[in-house]
mmCIF file of N, CA and C in Angstrom:
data_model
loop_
_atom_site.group_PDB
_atom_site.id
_atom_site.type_symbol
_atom_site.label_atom_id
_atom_site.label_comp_id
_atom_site.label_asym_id
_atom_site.label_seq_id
_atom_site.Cartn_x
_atom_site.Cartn_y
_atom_site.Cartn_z
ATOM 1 N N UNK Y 190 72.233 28.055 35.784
ATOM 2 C CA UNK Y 190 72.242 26.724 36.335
ATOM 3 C C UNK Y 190 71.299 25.876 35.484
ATOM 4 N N UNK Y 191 71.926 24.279 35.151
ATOM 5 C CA UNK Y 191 71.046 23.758 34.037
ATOM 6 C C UNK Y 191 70.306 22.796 35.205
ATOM 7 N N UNK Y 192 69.219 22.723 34.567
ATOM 8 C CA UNK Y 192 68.119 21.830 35.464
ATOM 9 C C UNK Y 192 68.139 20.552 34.783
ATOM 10 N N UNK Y 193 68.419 18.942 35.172
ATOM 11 C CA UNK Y 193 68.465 17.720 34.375
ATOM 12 C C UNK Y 193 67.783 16.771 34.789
ATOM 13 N N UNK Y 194 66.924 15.998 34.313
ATOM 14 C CA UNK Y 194 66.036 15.116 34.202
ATOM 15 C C UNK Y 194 66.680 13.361 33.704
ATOM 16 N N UNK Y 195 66.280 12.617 34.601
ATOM 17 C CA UNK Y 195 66.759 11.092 33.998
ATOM 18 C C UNK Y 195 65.440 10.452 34.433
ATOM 19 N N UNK Y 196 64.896 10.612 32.977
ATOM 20 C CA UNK Y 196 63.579 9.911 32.481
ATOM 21 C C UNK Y 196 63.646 8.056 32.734
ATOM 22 N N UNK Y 197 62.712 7.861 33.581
ATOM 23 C CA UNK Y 197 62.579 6.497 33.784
ATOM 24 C C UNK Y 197 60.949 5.816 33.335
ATOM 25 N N UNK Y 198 60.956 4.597 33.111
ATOM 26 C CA UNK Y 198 59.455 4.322 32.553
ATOM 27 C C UNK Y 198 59.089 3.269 33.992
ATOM 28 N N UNK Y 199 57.877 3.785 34.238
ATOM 29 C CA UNK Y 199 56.992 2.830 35.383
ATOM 30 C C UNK Y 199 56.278 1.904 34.846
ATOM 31 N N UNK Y 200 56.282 1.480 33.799
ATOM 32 C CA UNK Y 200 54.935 0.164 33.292
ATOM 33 C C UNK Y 200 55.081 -0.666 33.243
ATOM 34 N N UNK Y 201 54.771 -1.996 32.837
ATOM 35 C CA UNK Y 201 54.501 -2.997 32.798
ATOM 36 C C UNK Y 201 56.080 -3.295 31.941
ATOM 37 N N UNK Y 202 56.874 -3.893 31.941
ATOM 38 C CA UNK Y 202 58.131 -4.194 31.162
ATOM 39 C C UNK Y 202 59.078 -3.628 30.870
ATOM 40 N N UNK Y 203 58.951 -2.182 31.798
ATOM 41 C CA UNK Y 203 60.200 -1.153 31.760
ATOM 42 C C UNK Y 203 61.319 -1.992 32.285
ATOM 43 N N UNK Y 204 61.445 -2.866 33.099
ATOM 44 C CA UNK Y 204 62.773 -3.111 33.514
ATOM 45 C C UNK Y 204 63.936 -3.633 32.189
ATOM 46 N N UNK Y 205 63.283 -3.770 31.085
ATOM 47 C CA UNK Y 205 63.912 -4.469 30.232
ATOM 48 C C UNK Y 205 64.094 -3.581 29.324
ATOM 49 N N UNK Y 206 63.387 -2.021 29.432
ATOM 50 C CA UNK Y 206 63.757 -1.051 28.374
ATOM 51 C C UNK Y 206 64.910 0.056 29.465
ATOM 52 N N UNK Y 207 64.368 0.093 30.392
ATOM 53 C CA UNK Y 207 65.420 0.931 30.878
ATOM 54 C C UNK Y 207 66.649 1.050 31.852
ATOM 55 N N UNK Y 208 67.527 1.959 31.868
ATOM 56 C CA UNK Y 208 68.770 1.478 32.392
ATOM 57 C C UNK Y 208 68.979 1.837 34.041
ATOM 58 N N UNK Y 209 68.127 2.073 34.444
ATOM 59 C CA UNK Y 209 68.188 2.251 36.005
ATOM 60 C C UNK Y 209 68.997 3.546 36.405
ATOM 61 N N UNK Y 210 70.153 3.548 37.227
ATOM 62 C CA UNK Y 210 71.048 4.409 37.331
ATOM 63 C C UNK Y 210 72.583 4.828 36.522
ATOM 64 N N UNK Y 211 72.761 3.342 35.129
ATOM 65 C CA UNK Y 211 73.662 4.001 33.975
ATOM 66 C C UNK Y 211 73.339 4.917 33.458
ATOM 67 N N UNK Y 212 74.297 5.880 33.100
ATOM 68 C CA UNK Y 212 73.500 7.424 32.185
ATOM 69 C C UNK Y 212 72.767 7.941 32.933
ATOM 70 N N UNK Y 213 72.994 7.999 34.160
ATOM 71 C CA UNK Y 213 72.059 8.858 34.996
ATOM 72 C C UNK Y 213 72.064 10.462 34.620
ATOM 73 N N UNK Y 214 73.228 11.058 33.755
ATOM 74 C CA UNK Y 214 73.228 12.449 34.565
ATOM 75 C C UNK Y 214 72.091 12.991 33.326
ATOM 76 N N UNK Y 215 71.632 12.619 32.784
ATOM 77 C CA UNK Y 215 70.020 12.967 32.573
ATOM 78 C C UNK Y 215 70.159 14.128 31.247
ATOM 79 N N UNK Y 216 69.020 14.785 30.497
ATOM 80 C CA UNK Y 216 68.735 15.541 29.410
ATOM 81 C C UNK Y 216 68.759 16.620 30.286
ATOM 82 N N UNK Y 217 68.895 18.244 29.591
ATOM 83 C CA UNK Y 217 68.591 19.425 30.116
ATOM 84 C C UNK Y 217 67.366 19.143 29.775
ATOM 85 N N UNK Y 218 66.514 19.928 31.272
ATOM 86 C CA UNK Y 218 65.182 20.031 31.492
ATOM 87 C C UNK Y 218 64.872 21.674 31.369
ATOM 88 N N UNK Y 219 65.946 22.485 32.285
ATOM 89 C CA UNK Y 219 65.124 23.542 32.047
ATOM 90 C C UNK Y 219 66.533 24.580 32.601
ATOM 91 N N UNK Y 220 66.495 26.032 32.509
ATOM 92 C CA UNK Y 220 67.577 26.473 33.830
ATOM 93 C C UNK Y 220 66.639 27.392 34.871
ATOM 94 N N UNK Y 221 68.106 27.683 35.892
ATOM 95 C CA UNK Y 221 67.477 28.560 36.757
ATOM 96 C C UNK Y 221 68.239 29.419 37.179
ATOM 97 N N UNK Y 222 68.108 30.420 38.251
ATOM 98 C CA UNK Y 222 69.212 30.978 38.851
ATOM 99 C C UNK Y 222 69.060 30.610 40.598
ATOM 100 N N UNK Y 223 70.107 30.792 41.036
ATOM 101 C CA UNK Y 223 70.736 30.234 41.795
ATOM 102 C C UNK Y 223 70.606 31.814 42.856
ATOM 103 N N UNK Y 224 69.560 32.420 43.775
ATOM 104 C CA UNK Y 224 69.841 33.390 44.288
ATOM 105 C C UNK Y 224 69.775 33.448 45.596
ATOM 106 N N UNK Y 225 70.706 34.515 46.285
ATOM 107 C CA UNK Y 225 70.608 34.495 47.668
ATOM 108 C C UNK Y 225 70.143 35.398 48.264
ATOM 109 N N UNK Y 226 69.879 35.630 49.719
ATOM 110 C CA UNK Y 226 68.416 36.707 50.076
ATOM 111 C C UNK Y 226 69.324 38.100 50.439
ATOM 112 N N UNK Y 227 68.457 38.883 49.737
ATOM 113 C CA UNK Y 227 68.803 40.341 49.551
ATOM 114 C C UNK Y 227 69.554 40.698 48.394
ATOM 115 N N UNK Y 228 69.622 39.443 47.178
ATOM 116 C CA UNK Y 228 70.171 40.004 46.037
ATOM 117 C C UNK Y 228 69.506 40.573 44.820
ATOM 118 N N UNK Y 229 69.978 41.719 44.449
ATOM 119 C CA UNK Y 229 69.102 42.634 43.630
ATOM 120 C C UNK Y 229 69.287 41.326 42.156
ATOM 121 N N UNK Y 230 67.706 41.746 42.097
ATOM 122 C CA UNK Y 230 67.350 40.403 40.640
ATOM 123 C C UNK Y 230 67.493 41.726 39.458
ATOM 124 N N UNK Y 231 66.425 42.844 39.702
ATOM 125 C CA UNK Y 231 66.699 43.548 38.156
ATOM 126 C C UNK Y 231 66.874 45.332 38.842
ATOM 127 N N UNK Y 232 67.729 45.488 37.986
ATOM 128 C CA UNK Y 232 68.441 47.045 38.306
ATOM 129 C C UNK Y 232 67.464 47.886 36.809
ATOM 130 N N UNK Y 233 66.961 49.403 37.345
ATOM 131 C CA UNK Y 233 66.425 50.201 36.038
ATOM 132 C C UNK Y 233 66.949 51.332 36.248
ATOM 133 N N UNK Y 234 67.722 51.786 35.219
ATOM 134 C CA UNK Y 234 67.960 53.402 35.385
ATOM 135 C C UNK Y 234 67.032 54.125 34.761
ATOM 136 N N UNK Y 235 66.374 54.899 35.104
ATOM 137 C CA UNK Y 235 64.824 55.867 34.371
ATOM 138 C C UNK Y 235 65.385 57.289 34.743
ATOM 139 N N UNK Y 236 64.907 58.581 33.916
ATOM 140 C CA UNK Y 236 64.556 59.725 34.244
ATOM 141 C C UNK Y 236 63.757 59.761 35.287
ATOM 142 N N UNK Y 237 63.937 61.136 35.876
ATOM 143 C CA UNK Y 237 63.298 61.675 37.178
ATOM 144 C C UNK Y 237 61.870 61.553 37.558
ATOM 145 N N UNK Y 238 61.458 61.887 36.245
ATOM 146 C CA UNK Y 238 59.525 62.565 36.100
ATOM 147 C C UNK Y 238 59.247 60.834 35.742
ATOM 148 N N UNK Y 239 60.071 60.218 35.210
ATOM 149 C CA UNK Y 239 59.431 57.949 34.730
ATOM 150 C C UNK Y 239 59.873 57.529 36.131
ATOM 151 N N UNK Y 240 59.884 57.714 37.396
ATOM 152 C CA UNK Y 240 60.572 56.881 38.333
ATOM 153 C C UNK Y 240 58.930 55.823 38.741
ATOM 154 N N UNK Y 241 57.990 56.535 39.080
ATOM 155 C CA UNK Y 241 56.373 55.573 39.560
ATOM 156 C C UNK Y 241 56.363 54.688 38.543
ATOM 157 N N UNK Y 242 56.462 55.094 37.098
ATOM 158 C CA UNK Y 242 56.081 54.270 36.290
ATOM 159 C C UNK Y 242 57.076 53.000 35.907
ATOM 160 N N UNK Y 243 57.973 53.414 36.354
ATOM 161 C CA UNK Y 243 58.971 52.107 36.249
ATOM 162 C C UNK Y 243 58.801 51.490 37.833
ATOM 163 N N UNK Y 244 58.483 51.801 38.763
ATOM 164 C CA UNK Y 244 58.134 51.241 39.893
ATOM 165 C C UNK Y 244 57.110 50.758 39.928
ATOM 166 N N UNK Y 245 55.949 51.037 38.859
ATOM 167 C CA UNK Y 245 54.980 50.046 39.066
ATOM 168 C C UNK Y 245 54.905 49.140 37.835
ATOM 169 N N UNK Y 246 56.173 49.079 36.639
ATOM 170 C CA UNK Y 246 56.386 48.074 36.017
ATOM 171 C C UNK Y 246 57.429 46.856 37.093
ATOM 172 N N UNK Y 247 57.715 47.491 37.684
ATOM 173 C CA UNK Y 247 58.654 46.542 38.437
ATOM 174 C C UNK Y 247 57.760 45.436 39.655
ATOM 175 N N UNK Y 248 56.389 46.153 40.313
ATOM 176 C CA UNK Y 248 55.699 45.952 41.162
ATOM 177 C C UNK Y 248 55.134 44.843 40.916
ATOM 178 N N UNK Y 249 54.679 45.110 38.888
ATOM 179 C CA UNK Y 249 53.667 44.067 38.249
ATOM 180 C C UNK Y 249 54.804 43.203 37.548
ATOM 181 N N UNK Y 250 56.413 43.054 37.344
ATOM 182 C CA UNK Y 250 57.148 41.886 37.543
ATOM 183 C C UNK Y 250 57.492 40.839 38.485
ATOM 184 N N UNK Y 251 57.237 41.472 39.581
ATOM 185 C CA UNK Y 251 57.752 41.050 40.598
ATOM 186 C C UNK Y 251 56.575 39.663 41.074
ATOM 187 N N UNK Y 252 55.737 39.647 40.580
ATOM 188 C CA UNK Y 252 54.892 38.384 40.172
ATOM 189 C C UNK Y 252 55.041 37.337 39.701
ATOM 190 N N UNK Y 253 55.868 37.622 38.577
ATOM 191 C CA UNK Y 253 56.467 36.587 37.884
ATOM 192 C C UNK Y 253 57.966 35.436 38.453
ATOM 193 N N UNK Y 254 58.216 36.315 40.123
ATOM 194 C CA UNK Y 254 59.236 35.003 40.275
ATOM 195 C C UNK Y 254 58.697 34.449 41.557
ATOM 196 N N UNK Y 255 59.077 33.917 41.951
ATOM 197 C CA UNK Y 255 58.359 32.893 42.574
ATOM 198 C C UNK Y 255 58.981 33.540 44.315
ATOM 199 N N UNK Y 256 58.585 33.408 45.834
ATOM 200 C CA UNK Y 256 58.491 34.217 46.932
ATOM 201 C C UNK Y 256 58.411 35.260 46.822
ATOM 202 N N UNK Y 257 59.133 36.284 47.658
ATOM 203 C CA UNK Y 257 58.769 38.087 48.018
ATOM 204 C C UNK Y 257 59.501 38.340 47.563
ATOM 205 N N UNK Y 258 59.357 39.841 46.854
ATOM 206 C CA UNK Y 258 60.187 40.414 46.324
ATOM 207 C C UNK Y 258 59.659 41.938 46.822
ATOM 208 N N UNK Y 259 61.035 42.714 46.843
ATOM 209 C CA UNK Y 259 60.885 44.257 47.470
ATOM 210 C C UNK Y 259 61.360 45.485 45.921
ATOM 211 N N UNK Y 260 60.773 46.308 45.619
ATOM 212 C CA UNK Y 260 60.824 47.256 44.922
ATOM 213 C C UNK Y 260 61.475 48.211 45.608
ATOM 214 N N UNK Y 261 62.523 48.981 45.377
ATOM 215 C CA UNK Y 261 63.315 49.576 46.007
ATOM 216 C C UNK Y 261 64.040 50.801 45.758
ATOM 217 N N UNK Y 262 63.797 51.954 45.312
ATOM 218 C CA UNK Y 262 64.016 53.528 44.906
ATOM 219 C C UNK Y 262 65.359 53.686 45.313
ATOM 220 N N UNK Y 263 66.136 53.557 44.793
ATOM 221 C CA UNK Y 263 67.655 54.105 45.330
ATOM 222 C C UNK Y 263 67.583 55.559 45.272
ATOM 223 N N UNK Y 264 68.643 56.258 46.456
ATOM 224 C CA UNK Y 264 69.251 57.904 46.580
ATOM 225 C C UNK Y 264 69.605 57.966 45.689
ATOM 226 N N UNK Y 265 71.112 56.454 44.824
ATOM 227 C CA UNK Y 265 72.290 56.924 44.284
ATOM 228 C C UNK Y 265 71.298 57.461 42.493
ATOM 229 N N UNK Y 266 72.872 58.240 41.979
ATOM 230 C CA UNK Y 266 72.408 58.196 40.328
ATOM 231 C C UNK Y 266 72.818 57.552 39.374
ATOM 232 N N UNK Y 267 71.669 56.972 38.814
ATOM 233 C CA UNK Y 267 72.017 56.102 37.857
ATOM 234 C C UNK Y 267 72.319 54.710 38.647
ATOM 235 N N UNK Y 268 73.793 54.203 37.867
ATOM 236 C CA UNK Y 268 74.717 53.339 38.349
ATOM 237 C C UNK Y 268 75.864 53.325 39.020
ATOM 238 N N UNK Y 269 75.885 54.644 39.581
ATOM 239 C CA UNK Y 269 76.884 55.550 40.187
ATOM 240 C C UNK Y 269 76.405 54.998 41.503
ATOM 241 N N UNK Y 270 78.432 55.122 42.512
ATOM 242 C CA UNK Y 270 77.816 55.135 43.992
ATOM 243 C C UNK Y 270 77.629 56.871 44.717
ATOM 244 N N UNK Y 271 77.575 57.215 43.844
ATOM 245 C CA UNK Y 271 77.140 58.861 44.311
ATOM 246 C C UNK Y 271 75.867 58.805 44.314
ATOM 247 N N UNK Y 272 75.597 59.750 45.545
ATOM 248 C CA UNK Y 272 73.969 60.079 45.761
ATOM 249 C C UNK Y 272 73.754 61.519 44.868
ATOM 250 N N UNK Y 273 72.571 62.313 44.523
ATOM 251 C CA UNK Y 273 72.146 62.957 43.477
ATOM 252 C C UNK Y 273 73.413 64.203 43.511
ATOM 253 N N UNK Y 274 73.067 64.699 44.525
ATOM 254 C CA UNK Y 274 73.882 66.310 45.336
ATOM 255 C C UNK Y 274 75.443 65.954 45.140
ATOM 256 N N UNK Y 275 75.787 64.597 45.566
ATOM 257 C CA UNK Y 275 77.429 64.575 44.960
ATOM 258 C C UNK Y 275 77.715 64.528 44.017
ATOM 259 N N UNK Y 276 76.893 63.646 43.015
ATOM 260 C CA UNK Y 276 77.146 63.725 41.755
ATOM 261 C C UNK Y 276 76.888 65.293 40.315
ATOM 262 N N UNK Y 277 76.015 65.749 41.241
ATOM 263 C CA UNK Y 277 75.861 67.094 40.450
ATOM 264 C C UNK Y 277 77.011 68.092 40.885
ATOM 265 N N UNK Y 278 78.155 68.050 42.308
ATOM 266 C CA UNK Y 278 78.810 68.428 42.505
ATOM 267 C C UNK Y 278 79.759 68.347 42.129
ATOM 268 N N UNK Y 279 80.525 66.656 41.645
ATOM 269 C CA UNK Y 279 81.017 66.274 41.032
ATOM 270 C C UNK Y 279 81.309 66.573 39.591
ATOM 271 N N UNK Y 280 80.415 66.477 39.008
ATOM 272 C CA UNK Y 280 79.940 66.628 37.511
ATOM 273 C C UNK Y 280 80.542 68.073 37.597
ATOM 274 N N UNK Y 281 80.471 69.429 38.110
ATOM 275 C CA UNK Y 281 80.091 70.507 37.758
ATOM 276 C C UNK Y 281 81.557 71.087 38.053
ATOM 277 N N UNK Y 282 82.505 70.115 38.964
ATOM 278 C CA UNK Y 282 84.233 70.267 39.433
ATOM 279 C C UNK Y 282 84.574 69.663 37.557
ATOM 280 N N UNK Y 283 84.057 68.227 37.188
ATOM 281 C CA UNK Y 283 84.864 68.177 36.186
ATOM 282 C C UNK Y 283 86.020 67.000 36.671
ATOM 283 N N UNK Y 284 85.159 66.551 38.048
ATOM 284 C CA UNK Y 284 86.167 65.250 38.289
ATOM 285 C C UNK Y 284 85.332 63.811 38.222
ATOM 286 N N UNK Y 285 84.368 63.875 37.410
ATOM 287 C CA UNK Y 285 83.729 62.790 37.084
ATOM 288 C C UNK Y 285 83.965 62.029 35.443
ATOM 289 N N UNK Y 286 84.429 60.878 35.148
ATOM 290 C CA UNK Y 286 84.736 60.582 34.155
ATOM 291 C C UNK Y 286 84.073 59.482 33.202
ATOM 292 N N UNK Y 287 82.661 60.054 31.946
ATOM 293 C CA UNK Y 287 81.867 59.280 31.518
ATOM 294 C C UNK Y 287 82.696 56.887 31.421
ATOM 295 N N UNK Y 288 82.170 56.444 31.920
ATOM 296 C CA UNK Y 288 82.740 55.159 31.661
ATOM 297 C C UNK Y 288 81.572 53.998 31.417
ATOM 298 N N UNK Y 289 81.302 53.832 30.556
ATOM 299 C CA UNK Y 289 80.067 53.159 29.898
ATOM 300 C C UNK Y 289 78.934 53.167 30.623
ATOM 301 N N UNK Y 290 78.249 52.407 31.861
ATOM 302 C CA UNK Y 290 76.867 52.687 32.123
ATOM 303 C C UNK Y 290 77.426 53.563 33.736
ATOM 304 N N UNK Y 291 78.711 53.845 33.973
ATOM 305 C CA UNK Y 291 78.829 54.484 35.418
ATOM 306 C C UNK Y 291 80.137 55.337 35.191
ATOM 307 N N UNK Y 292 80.480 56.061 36.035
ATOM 308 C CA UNK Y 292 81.402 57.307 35.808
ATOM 309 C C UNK Y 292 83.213 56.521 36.628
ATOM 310 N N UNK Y 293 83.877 57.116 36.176
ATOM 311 C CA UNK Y 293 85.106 56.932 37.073
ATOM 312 C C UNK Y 293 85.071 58.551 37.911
ATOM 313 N N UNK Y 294 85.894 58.464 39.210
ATOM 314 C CA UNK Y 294 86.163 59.392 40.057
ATOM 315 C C UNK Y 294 87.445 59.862 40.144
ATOM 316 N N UNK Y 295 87.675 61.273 40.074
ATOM 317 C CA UNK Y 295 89.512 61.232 40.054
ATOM 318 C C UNK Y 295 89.403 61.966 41.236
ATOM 319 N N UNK Y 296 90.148 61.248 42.000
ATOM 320 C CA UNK Y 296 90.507 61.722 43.091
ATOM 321 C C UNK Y 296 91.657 62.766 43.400
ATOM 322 N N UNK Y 297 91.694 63.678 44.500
ATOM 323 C CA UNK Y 297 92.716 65.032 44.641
ATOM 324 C C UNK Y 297 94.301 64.242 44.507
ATOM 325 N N UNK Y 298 94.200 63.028 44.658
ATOM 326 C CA UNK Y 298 95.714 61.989 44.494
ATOM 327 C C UNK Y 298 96.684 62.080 43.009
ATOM 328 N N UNK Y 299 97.512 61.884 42.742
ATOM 329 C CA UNK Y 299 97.782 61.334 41.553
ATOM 330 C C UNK Y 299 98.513 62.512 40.979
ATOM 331 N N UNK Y 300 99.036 62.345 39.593
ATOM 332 C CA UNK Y 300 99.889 63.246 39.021
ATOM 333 C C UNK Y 300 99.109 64.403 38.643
ATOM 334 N N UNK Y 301 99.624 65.836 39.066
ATOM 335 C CA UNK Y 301 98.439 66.991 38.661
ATOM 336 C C UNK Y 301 98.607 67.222 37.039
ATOM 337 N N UNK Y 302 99.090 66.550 36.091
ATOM 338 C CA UNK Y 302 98.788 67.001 35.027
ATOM 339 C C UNK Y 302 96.974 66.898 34.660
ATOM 340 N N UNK Y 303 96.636 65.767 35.877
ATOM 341 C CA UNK Y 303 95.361 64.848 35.314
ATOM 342 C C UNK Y 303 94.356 66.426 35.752
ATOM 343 N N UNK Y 304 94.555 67.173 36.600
ATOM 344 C CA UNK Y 304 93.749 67.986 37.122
ATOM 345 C C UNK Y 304 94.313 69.425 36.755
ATOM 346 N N UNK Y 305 95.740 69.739 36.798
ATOM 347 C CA UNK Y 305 95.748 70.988 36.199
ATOM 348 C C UNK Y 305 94.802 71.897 34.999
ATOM 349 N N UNK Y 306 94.044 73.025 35.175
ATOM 350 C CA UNK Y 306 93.499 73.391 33.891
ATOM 351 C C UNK Y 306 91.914 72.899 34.388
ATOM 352 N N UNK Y 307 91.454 72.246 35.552
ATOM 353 C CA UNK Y 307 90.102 71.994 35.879
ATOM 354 C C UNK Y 307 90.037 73.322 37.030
ATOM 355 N N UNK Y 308 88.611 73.827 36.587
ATOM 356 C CA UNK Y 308 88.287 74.825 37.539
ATOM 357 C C UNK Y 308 87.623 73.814 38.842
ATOM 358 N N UNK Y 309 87.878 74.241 40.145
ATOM 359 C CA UNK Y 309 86.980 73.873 41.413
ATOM 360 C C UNK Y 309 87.895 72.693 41.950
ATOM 361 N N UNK Y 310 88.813 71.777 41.096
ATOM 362 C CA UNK Y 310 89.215 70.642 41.650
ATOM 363 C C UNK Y 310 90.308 70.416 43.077
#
């Protein structure tokens, strides 16, 4: 979201330098974001044994925006909506499918060529 400014002069003979409300919609001043309550501002995926230490880099960000902000340890892994125990269950059937920062799920549905030849599925 762009933040805009329409610079006006208060002194002694501004009325004759400036244009009042023509050209109002003003210079970019600055941006911002636009957020609503309970929306996650920054997501970290860390190893197991880095989880405090990224929780207390997050503790000493959370300064930097302006009201409350909550630090918050998720069950799930990673960027996955699996919690740890499904996903290691998952992973170990061979029905989890690497997809850039989160996995796809193949479900027992669908044509069995996709699953024939997987042990556990």
């Amino acid at each position: 979201h762009v933040l805009r400014i329409n610079k006006t002069l208060s002194c002694a003979g501004a009325d004759r330098l400036s244009t009042g409300m023509r050209g109002a919609f003003g210079k970019a001043y600055g941006t911002a974001a636009r957020v609503k309550i309970g929306q996650v501002l920054i997501s970290i995926r860390t190893k197991e044994e880095k989880i405090q230490i990224a929780a207390e880099a997050l503790r000493r960000a959370k300064f930097k925006f302006a009201g409350r902000q909550k630090v918050h340890i998720s069950s799930k892994m990673g960027f996955t909506p699996f919690s740890k125990a499904d996903y290691d269950k998952w992973k170990a059937c061979g029905r989890l499918i690497p997809n850039g920062m989160d996995v796809k799920w193949l479900s027992s549905r669908g044509p069995l060529h996709r699953l024939i030849g997987r042990d556990n599925a």
